[in-house]
Tab-separated table of C-alpha atoms in Angstrom:
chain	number	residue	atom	x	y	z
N	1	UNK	CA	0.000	0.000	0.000
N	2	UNK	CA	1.401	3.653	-0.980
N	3	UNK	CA	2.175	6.092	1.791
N	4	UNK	CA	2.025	9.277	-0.622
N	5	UNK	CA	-1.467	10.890	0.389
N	6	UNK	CA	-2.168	13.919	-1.835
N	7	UNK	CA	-4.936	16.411	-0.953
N	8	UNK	CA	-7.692	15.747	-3.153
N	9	UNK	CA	-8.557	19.640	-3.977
N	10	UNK	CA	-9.955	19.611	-7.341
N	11	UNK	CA	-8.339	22.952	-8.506
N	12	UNK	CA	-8.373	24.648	-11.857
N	13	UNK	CA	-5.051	25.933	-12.905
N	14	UNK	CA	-5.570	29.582	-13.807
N	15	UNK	CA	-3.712	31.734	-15.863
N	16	UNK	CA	-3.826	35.871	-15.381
N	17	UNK	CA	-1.732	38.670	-16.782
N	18	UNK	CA	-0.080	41.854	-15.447
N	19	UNK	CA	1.534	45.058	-16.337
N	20	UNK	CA	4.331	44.545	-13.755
N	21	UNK	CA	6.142	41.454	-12.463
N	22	UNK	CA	4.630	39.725	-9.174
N	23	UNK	CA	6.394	37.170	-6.355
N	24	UNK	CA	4.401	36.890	-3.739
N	25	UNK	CA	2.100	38.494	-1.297
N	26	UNK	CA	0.753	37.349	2.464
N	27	UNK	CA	-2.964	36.347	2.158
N	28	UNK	CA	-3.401	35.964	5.436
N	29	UNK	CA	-2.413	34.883	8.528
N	30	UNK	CA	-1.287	31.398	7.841
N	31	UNK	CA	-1.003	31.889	3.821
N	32	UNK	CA	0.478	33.019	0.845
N	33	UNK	CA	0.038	33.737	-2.871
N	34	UNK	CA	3.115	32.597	-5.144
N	35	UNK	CA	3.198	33.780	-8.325
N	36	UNK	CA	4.530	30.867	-10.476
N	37	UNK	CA	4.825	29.875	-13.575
N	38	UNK	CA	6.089	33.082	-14.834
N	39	UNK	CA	5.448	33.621	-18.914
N	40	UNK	CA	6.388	36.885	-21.160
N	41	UNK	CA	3.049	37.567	-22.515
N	42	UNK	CA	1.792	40.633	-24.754
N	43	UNK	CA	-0.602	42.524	-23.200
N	44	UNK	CA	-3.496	44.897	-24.820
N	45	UNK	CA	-4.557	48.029	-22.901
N	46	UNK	CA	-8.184	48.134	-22.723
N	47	UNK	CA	-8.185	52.187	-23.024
N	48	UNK	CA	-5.525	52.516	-26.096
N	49	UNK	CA	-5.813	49.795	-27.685
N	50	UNK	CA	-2.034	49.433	-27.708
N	51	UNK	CA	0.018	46.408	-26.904
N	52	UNK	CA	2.450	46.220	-23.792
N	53	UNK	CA	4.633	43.645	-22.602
N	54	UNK	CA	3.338	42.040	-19.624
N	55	UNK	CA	3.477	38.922	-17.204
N	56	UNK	CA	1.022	35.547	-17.096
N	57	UNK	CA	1.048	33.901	-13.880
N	58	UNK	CA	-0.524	30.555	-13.659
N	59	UNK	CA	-1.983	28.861	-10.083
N	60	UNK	CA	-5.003	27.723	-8.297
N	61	UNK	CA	-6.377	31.154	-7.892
N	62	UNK	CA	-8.157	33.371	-9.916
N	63	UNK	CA	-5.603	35.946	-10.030
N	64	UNK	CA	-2.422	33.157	-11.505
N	65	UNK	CA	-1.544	32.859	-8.045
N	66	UNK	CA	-0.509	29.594	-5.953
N	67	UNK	CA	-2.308	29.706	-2.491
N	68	UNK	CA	-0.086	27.992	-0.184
N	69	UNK	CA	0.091	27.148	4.247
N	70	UNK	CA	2.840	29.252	5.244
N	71	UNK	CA	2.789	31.275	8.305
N	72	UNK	CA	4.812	33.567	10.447
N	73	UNK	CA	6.723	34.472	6.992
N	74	UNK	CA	9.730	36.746	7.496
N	75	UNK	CA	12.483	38.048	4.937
N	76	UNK	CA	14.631	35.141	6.553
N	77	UNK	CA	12.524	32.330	6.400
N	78	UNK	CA	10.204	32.912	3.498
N	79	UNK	CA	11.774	30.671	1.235
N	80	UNK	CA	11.734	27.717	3.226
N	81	UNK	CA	8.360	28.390	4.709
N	82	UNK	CA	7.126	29.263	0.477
N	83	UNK	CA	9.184	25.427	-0.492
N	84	UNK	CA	7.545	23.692	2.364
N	85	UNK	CA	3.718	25.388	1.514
N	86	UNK	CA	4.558	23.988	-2.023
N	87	UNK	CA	5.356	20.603	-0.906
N	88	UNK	CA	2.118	20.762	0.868
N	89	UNK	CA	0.186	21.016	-1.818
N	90	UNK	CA	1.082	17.367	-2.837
N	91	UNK	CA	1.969	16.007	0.065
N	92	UNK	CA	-0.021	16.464	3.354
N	93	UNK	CA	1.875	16.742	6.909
N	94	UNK	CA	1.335	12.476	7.850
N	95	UNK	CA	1.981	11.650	4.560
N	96	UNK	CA	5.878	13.197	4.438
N	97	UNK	CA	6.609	11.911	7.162
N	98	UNK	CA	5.266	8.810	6.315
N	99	UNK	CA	7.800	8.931	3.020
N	100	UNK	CA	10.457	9.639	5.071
N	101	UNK	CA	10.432	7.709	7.448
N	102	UNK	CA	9.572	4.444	5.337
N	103	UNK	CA	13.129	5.454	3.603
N	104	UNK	CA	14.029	3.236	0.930
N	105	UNK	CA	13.993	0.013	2.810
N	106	UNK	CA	11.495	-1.776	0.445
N	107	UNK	CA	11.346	-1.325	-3.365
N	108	UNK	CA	8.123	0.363	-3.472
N	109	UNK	CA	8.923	3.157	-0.813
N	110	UNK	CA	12.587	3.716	-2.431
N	111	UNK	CA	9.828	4.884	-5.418
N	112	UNK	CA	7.789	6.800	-2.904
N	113	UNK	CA	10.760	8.818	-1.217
N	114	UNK	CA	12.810	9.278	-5.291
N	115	UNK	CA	9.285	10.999	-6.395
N	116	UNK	CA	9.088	13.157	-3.284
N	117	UNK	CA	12.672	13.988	-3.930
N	118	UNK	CA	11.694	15.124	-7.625
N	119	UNK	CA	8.736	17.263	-5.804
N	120	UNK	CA	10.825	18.566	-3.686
N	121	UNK	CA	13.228	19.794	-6.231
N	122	UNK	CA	10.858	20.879	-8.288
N	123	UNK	CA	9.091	23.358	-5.430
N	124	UNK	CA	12.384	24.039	-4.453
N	125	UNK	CA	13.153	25.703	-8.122
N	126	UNK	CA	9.787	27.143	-8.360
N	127	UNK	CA	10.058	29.282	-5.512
N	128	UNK	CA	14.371	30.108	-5.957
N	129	UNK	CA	12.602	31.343	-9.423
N	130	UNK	CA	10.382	33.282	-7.955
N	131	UNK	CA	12.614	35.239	-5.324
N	132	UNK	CA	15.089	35.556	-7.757
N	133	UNK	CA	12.595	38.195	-10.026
């Protein structure tokens, strides 16, 4: 039986576009937006008519953004907390430790903990992206 337990949010990718470039911003409390997936993209101005250059964002959220758990974000620890939100959103709490813990002592859960690893990476270089703007 696997140990990977994913939350089951069914969740439309979204795309939007902006003027400016966008990171992040606190939602709330115990939450933030990342702005991922970061695309050139031509924009038209509604008034003018004219065509600027511009940013799509794509995420769960209707603006492009990511929502993610992270709380008690400061300038130190925002990109762990932002990697560790992202991780969450395909892994729940039980189910990394679960992965971890398991190790690689059978076949199947050396499987388990190399995809985690390849989710973790991957978060990991969506949000050094991200800071890096």
């Amino acid at each position: 039986m696997s140990t990977r337990r994913t939350k089951h949010r069914k969740t439309m990718n979204q795309t939007a576009s902006y003027k400016e470039r966008k990171t992040f911003e606190i939602y709330d409390k115990t939450h933030a937006l990342l702005y991922l997936n970061e695309q050139p993209v031509e924009i038209t101005d509604e008034e003018s008519g004219e065509t600027v250059p511009g940013y799509s964002y794509t995420g769960d959220m209707a603006d492009g953004g990511t929502l993610v758990e992270a709380s008690g974000v400061t300038a130190e620890n925002r990109r762990d907390k932002f990697v560790a939100g992202l991780i969450g959103k395909s892994y729940d709490m039980d189910a990394q430790i679960a992965v971890l813990a398991n190790g690689n002592d059978t076949p199947e859960h050396a499987a388990e903990l190399e995809q985690f690893a390849q989710t973790r990476a991957e978060c990991k270089k969506a949000v050094d992206e991200m800071l890096n703007r």
